[in-house]
Coordinates of C-alpha atoms and ligand atoms in Angstrom, one line a residue:
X1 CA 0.0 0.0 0.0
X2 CA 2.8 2.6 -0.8
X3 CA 1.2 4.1 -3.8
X4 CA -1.9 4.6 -2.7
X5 CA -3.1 5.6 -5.9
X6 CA -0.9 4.3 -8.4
X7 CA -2.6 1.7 -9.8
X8 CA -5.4 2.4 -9.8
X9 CA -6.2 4.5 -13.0
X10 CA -8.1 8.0 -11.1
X11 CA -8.2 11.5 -12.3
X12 CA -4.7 13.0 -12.3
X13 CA -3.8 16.7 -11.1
X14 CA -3.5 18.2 -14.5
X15 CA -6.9 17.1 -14.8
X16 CA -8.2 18.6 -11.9
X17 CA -6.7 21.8 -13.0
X18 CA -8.2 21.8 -16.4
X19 CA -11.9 21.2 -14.6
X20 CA -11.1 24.3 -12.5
X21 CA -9.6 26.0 -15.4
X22 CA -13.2 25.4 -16.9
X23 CA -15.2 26.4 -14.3
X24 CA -13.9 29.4 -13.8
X25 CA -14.6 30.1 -17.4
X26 CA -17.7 29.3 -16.9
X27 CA -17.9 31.1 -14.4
X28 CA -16.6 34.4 -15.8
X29 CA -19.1 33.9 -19.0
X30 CA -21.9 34.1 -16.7
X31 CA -20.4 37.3 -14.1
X32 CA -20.2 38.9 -17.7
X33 CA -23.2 38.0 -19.3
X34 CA -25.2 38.9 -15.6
X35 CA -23.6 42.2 -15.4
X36 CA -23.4 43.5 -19.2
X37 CA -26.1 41.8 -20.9
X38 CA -28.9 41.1 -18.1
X39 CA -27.7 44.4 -16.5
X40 CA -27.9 47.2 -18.6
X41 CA -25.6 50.3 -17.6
X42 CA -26.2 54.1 -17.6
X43 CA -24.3 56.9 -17.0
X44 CA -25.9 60.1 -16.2
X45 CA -24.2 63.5 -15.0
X46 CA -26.7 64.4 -11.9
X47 CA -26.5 68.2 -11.3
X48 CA -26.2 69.8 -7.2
X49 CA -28.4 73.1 -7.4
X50 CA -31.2 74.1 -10.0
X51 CA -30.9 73.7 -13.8
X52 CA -31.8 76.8 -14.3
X53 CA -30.2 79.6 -11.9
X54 CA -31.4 83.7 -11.6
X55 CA -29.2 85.8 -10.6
X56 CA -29.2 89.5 -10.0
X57 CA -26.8 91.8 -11.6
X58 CA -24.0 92.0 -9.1
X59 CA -24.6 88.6 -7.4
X60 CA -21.3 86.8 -7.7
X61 CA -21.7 83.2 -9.4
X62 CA -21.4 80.5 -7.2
X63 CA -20.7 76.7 -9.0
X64 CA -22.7 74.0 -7.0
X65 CA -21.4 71.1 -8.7
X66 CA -22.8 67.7 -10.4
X67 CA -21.8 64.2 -9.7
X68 CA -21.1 61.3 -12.5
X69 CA -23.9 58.6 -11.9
X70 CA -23.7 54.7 -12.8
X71 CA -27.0 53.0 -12.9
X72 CA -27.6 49.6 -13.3
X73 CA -31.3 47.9 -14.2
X74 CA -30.3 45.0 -12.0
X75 CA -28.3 46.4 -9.1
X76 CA -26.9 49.9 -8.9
X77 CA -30.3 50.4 -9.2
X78 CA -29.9 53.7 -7.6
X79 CA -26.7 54.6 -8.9
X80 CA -23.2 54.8 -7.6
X81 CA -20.7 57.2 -8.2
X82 CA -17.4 55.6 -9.4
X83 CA -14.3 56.9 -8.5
X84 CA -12.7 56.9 -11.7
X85 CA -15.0 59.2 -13.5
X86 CA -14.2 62.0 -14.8
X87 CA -15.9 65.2 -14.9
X88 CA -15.8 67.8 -16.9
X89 CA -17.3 71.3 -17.2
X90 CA -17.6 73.8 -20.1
X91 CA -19.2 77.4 -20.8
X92 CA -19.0 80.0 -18.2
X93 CA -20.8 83.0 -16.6
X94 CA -19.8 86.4 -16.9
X95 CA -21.5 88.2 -13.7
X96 CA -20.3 91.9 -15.0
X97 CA -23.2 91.3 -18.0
X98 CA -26.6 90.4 -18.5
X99 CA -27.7 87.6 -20.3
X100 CA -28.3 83.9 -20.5
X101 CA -25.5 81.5 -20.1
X102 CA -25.5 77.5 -20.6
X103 CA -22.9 75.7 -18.8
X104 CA -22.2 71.9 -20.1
X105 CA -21.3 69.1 -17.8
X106 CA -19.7 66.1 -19.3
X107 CA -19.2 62.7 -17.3
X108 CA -17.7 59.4 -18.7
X109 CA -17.0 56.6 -17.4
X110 CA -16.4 52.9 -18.3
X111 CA -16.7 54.1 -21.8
X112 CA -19.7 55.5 -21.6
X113 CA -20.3 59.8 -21.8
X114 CA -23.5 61.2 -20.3
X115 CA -23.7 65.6 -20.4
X116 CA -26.0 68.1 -18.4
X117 CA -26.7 71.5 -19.3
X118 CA -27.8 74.5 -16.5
X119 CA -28.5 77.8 -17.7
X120 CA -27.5 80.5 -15.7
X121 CA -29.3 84.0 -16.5
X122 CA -27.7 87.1 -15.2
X123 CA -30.8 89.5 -14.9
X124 CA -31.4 93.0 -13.0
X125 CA -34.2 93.4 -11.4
X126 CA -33.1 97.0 -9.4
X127 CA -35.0 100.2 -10.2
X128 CA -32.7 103.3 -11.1
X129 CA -32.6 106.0 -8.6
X130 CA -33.8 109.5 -9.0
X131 CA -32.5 112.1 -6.9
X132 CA -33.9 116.2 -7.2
X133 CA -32.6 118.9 -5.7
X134 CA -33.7 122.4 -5.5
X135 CA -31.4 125.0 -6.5
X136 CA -31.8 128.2 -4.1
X137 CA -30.5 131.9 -5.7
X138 CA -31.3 135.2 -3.7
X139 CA -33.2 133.4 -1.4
X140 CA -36.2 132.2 -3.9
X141 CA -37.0 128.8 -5.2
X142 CA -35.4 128.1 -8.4
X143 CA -34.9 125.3 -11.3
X144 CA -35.1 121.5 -9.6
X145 CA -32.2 119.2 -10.9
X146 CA -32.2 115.8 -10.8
X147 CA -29.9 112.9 -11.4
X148 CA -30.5 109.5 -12.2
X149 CA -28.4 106.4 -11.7
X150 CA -28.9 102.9 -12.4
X151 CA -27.0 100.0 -10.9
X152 CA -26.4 98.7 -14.6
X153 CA -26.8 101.2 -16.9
X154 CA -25.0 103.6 -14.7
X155 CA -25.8 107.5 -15.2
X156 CA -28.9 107.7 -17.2
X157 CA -30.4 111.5 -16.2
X158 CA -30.6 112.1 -20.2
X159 CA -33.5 109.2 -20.0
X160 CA -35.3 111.0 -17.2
X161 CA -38.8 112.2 -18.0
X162 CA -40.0 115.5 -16.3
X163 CA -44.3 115.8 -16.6
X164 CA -45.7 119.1 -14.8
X165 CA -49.1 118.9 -13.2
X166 CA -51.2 121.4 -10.9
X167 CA -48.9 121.3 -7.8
X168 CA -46.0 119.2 -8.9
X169 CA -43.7 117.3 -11.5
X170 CA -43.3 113.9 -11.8
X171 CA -39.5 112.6 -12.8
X172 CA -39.7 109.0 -14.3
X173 CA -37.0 106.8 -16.2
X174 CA -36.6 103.4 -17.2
X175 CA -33.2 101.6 -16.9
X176 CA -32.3 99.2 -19.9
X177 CA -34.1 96.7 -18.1
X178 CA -37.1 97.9 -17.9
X179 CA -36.9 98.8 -14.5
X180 CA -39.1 101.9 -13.5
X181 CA -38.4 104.9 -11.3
X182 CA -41.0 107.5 -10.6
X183 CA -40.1 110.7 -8.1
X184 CA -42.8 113.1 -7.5
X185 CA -42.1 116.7 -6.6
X186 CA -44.1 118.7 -4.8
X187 CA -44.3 122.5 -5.4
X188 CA -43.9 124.6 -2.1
X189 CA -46.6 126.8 -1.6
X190 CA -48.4 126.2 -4.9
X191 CA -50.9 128.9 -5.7
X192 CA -51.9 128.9 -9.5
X193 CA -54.1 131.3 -9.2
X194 CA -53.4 135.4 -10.2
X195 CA -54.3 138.2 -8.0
X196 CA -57.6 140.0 -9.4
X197 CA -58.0 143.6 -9.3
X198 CA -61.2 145.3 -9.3
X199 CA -61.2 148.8 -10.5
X200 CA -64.0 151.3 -9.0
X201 CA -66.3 153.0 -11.2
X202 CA -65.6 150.1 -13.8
X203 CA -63.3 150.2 -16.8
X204 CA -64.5 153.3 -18.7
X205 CA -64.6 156.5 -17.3
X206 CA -66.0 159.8 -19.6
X207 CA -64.3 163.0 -18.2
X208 CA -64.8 166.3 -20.3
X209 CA -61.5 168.3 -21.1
X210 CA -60.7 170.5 -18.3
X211 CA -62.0 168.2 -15.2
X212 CA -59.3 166.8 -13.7
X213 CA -58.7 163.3 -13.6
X214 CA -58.4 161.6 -10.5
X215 CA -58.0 158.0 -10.0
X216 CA -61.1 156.6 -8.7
X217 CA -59.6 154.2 -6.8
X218 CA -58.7 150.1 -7.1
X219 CA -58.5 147.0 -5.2
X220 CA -56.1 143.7 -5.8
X221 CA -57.0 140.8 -3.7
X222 CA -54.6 137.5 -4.4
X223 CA -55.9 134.5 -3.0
X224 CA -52.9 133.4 -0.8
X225 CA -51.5 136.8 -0.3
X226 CA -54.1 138.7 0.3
X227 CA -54.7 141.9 0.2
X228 CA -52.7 143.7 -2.4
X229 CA -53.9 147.3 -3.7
X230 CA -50.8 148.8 -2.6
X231 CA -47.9 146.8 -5.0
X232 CA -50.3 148.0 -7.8
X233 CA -48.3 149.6 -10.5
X234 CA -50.3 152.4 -12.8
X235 CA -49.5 152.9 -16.4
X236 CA -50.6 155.6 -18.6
X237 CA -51.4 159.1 -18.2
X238 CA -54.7 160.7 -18.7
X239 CA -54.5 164.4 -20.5
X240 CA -57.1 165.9 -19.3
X241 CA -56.5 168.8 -21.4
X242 CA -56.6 167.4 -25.0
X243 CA -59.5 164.9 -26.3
X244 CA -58.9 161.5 -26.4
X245 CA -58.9 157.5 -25.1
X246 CA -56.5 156.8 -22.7
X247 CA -55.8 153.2 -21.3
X248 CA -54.6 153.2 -17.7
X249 CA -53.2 150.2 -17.1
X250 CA -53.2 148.6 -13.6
X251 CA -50.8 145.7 -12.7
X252 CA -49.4 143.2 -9.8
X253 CA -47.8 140.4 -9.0
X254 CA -48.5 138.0 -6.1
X255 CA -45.7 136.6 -4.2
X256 CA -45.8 133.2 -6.4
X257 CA -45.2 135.5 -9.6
X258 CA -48.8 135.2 -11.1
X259 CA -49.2 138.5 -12.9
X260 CA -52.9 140.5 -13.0
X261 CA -53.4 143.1 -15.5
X262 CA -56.3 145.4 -15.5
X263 CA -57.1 148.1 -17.9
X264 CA -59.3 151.5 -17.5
X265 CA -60.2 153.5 -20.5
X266 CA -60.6 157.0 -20.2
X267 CA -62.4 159.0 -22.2
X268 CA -61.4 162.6 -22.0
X269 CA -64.2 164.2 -24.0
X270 CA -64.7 167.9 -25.9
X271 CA -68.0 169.0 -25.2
X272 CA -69.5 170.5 -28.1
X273 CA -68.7 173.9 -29.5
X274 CA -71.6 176.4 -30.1
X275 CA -72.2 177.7 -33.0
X276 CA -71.1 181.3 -33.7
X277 CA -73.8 183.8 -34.8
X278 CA -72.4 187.0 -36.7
X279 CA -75.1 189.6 -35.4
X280 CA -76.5 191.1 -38.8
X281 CA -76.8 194.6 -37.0
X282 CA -73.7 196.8 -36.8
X283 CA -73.1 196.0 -32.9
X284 CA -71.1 197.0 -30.0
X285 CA -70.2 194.5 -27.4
X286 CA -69.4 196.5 -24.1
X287 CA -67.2 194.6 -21.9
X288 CA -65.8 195.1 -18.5
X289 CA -63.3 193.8 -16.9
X290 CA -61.4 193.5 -13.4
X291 CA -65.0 194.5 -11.7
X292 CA -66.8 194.9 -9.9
X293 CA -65.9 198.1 -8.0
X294 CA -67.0 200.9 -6.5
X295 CA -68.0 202.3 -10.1
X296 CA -70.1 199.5 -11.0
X297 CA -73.2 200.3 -9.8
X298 CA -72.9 203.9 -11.4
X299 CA -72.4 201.9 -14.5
X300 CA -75.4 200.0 -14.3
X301 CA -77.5 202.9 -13.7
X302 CA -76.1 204.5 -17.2
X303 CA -76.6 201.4 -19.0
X304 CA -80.5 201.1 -17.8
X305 CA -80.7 204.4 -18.6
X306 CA -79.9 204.0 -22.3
X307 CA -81.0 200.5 -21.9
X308 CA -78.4 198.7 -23.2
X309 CA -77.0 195.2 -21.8
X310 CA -73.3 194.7 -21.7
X311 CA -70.6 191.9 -20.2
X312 CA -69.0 192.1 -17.1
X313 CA -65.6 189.6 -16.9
X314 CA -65.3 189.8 -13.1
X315 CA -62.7 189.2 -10.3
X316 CA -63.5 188.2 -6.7
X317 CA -63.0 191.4 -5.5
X318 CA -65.5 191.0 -2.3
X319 CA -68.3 192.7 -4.6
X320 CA -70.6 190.1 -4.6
X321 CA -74.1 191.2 -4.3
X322 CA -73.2 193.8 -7.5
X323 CA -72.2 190.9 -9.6
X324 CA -75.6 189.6 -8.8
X325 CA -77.2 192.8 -9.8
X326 CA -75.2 192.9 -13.0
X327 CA -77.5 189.4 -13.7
X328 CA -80.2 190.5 -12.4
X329 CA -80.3 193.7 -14.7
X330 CA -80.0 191.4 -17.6
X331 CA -76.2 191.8 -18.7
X332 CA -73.7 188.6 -19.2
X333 CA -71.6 187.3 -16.7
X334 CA -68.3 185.9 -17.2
X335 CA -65.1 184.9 -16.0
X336 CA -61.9 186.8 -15.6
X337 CA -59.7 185.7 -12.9
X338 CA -59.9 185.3 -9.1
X339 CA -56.3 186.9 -8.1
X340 CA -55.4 188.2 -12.1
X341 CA -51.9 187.6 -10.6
X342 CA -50.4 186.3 -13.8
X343 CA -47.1 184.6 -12.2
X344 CA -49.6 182.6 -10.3
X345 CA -52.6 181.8 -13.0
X346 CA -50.1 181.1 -15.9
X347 CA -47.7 178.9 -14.1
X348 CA -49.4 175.8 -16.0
X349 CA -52.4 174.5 -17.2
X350 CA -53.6 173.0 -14.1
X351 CA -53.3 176.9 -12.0
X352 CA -55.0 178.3 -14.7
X353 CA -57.8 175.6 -14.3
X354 CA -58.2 176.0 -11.1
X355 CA -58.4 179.5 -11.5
X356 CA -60.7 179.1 -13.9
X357 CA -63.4 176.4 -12.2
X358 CA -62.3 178.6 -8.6
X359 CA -64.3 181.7 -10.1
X360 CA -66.9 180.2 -12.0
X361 CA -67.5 179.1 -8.7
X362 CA -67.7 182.3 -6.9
X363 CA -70.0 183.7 -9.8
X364 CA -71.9 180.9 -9.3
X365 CA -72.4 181.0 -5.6
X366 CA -73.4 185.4 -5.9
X367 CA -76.0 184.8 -8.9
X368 CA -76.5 181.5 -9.6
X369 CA -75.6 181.0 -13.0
X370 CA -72.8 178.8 -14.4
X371 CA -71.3 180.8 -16.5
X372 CA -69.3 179.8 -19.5
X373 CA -68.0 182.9 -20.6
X374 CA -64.2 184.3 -20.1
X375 CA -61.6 186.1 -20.8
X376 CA -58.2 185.5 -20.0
X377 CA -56.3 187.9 -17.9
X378 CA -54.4 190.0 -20.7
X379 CA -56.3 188.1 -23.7
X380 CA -55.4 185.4 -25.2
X381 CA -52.4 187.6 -27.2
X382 CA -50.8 188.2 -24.0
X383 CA -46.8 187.6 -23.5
X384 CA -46.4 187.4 -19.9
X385 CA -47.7 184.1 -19.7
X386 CA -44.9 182.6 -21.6
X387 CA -42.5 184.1 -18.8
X388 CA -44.1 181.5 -16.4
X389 CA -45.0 178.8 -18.9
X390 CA -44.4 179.0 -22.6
X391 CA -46.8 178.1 -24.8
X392 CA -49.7 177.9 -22.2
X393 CA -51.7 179.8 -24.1
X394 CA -52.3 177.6 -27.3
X395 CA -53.2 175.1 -25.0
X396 CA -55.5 176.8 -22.9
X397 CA -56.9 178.8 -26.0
X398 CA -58.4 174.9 -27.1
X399 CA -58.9 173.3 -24.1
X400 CA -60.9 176.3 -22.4
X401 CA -63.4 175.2 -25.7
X402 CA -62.9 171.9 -25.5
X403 CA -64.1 172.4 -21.9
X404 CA -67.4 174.1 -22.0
X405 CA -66.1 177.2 -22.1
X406 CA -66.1 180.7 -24.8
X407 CA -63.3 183.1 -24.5
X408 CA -63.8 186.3 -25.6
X409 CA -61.2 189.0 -26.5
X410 CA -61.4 192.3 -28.0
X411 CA -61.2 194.2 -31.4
X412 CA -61.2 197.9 -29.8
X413 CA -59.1 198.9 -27.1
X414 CA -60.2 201.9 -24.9
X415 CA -56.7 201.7 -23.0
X416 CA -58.4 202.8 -20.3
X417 CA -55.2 200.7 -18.2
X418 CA -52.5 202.6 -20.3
X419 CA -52.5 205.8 -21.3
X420 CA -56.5 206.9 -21.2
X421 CA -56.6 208.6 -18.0
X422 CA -59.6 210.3 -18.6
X423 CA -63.3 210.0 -19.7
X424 CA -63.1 211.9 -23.0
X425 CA -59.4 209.7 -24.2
X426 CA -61.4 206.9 -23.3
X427 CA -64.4 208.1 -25.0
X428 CA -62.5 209.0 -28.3
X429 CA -60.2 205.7 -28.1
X430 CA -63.8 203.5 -28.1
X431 CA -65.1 205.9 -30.6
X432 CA -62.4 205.4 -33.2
X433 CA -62.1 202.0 -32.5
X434 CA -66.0 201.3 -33.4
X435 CA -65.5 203.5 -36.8
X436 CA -63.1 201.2 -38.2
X437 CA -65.2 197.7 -37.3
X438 CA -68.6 197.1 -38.3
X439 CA -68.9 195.1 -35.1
X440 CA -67.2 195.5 -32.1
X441 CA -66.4 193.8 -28.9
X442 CA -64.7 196.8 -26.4
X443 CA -62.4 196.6 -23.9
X444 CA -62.9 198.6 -20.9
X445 CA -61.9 198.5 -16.9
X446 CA -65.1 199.1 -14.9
X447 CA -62.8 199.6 -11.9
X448 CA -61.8 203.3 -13.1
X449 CA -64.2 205.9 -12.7
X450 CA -63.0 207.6 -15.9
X451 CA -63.8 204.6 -17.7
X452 CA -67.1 204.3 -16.5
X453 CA -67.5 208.5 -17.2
X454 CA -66.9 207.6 -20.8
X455 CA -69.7 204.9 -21.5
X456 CA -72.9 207.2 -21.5
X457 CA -70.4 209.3 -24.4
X458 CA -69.8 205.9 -26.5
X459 CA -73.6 204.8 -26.3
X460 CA -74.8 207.9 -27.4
X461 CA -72.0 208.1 -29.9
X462 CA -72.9 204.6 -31.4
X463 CA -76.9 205.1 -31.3
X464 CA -76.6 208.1 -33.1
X465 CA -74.7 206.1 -35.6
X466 CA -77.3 203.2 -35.9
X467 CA -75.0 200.4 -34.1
X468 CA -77.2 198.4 -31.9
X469 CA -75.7 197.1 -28.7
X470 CA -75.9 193.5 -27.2
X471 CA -74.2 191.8 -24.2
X472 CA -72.0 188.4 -25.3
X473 CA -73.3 184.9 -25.0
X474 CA -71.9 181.4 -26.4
X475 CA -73.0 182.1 -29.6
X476 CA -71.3 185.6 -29.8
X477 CA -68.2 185.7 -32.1
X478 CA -65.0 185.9 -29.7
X479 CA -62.5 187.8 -32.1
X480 CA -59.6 185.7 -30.7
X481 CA -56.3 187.3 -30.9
X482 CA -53.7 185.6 -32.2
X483 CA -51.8 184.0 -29.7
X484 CA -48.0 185.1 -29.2
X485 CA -46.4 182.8 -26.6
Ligands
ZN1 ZN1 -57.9 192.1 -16.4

């Protein structure tokens, strides 16, 4: 029994080894055909994070990462992550601009490639900022700026919009984006509204030449400020001497620079002239002037006598109840002068005016008629006047007419106040004057008695020569001189 096995024929090593040899094979066949053909592999790149990523402008990019994934449909089932796969990532973000970007993840592994994609969007969702400011200069509200800046788009002021409404402005922009901004600014102390002024009496006003004008008088009233007749400005002057429309023009501003404008016309109007009757007679127009005095009444009794009316152009010389009686005996009344102090009447229109109105007054007041009737101290041909105002008398010559008013002057001087001392000069002067004129107005001072001594001589003189004689009234011619200033 020393060879156990040796003769007996059995299965020899070698032969064992080619069995195992086979089996193992076998073996390897069926690990192979389990895990590649009844197994079924995937590969799959699994991304950490979302697939699809927002992110604000100025939001810094932060990768999360993916993972390779096996999968198997037998085991693996839920995937493993091998250790030799690679990874591998393309595309990129750029943070500094908007837009969409796609990033690509490739895995392989065990020959097998799988690829993810993520889109990244780099968006801005942040409004621009307006900013306004209110520029200050001498202490009043001024031009608002404004500035607008967008986290993107940087400065974009040139976009902004600027609307006005009642009260305030609104300042909008857009960025690039589409982002919208919106400021509103509010104006301090809003007041839309103008001051009004009312003007008393209305806006037309009829003065005749000659009346003064005098403002009648106006009232502003502004809504916030109140109150404001006194910051009214006047415009235009009214010449009351000379016929004609003149706007006065009435203006102010309220403290928020709203502007009112208000206009009065005046109308300074000629009254209407009368119409000048020649007399057909050859008449004499006695006139008087610088009366009454202590003569006067002497006068009137000589003039009833011979019944003939003359013209008194009186001063107020205190003799009041005689210029009544000169109306009341049926002669004319008219005006001369109150003071006949030239320097002071002739200074300007407005002196001689009220001069003028001052004794048609005083006649008034003693006999109750408004006389229109005058003479100017001198005549109308006088030359002192231009000493204190030159040329007052063309102006006075029309406006006296324009006014209401007749001036009379003379065609035969008795030069009673020169040289004719005495009742017979006077007498002959008068006398000599009449010859030459078919009709005559005569210039004579009832305050000298030799005057007055002459008169019952010059109407005897002229009714013995078939003149008639008349006192003046409107219609009476006025043989105007010709003015010399
Ligand atoms: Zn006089």
């Amino acid at each position: 029994m020393a060879e156990r096995y040796s003769d007996r024929p059995g299965i020899r090593r070698w032969q064992w080894m080619l069995i195992l040899l086979g089996v193992v094979l076998l073996a390897a066949v069926a690990f192979w055909i389990v895990v590649f053909r009844i197994n079924a592999f995937s590969l799959s790149v699994r991304l950490y994070g979302e697939e699809t990523m927002e992110l604000d402008y100025g939001e810094s990019y932060c990768e999360p990462g993916a993972e390779v994934v096996l999968q198997g449909t037998l085991f693996w089932k839920n995937g493993i992550t091998p250790k030799n796969a690679r990874l591998e990532v393309t595309g990129s973000v750029r943070e500094d601009t908007l837009g969409r970007y796609t990033l690509t993840y490739t895995g392989s592994c065990l020959g097998l490639q799988a690829q993810a994609e993520r889109r990244v969007c780099i968006v801005d969702y942040q409004c621009p900022v307006i900013r306004l400011s209110e520029e200050v200069r001498n202490g009043k509200p001024g031009e608002i700026t404004f500035t607008a800046v967008d986290n993107y788009d940087g400065d974009i002021t040139h976009r902004v919009k600027r609307i006005e409404s009642p009260g305030k402005i609104l300042f909008s922009v857009v960025d690039s984006s589409g982002n919208p901004a919106y400021v509103e600014w509010e104006i301090k102390d809003y007041d839309p509204t103008p001051p009004e002024i009312y003007l008393e009496g209305g806006d037309r006003k009829v003065i005749t030449v000659g009346s003064f004008y005098q403002e009648p008088g106006y009232y502003a009233y502004d809504d916030a400020d109140g109150n404001l007749s006194e910051q009214v400005q006047i415009q235009g002057e009214v010449d009351w001497l000379v016929p004609g429309l003149y706007p006065v023009t009435y203006t102010v501003t309220d403290s928020h620079g709203n502007h009112a404008t208000a206009v009065r016309e005046v109308e300074v109007a000629a009254k209407p002239r009368p119409e000048i009757r020649w007399p057909r007679e050859k008449t004499i127009y006695l006139t008087f002037d610088d009366g009454p005095g202590p003569s006067t009444r002497k006068l009137l009794d000589i003039l009833d006598q011979y019944q003939v009316k003359a013209t008194f152009f009186v001063i107020d010389t205190g003799y009041g109840s005689i210029m009544k009686e000169i109306v009341d005996r049926g002669h004319s009344i008219g005006i001369h002068t109150v003071s006949h102090d030239y320097q002071a009447i002739y200074a300007s229109p407005e002196a001689y005016f009220a001069d003028l109105l001052a004794m048609q007054q005083v006649i008034y007041d003693n006999t109750g008629v408004e006389t229109t009737l005058l003479r100017f101290p001198g005549g109308s041909s006088n030359t002192i006047s231009r000493t204190s105002c030159e040329g007052i008398m063309s102006i006075l010559a029309e406006a006296v007419q324009n006014a209401g008013f007749q001036y009379f002057d003379w065609n035969v001087d008795s030069d009673d106040a020169g040289k004719a001392r005495d009742a017979e000069t006077v007498a002959k002067n008068v006398v000599e004057g009449i010859e030459n004129s078919g009709t005559s107005i005569v210039l004579q001072h009832d305050i000298h008695s030799y005057s007055v001594d002459a008169v019952e001589q010059i109407i005897q003189w002229g009714q013995e020569n078939g003149y008639v004689f008349r006192a003046l009234t409107e219609n009476s011619p006025g043989f105007h001189h010709e003015i010399q200033n």
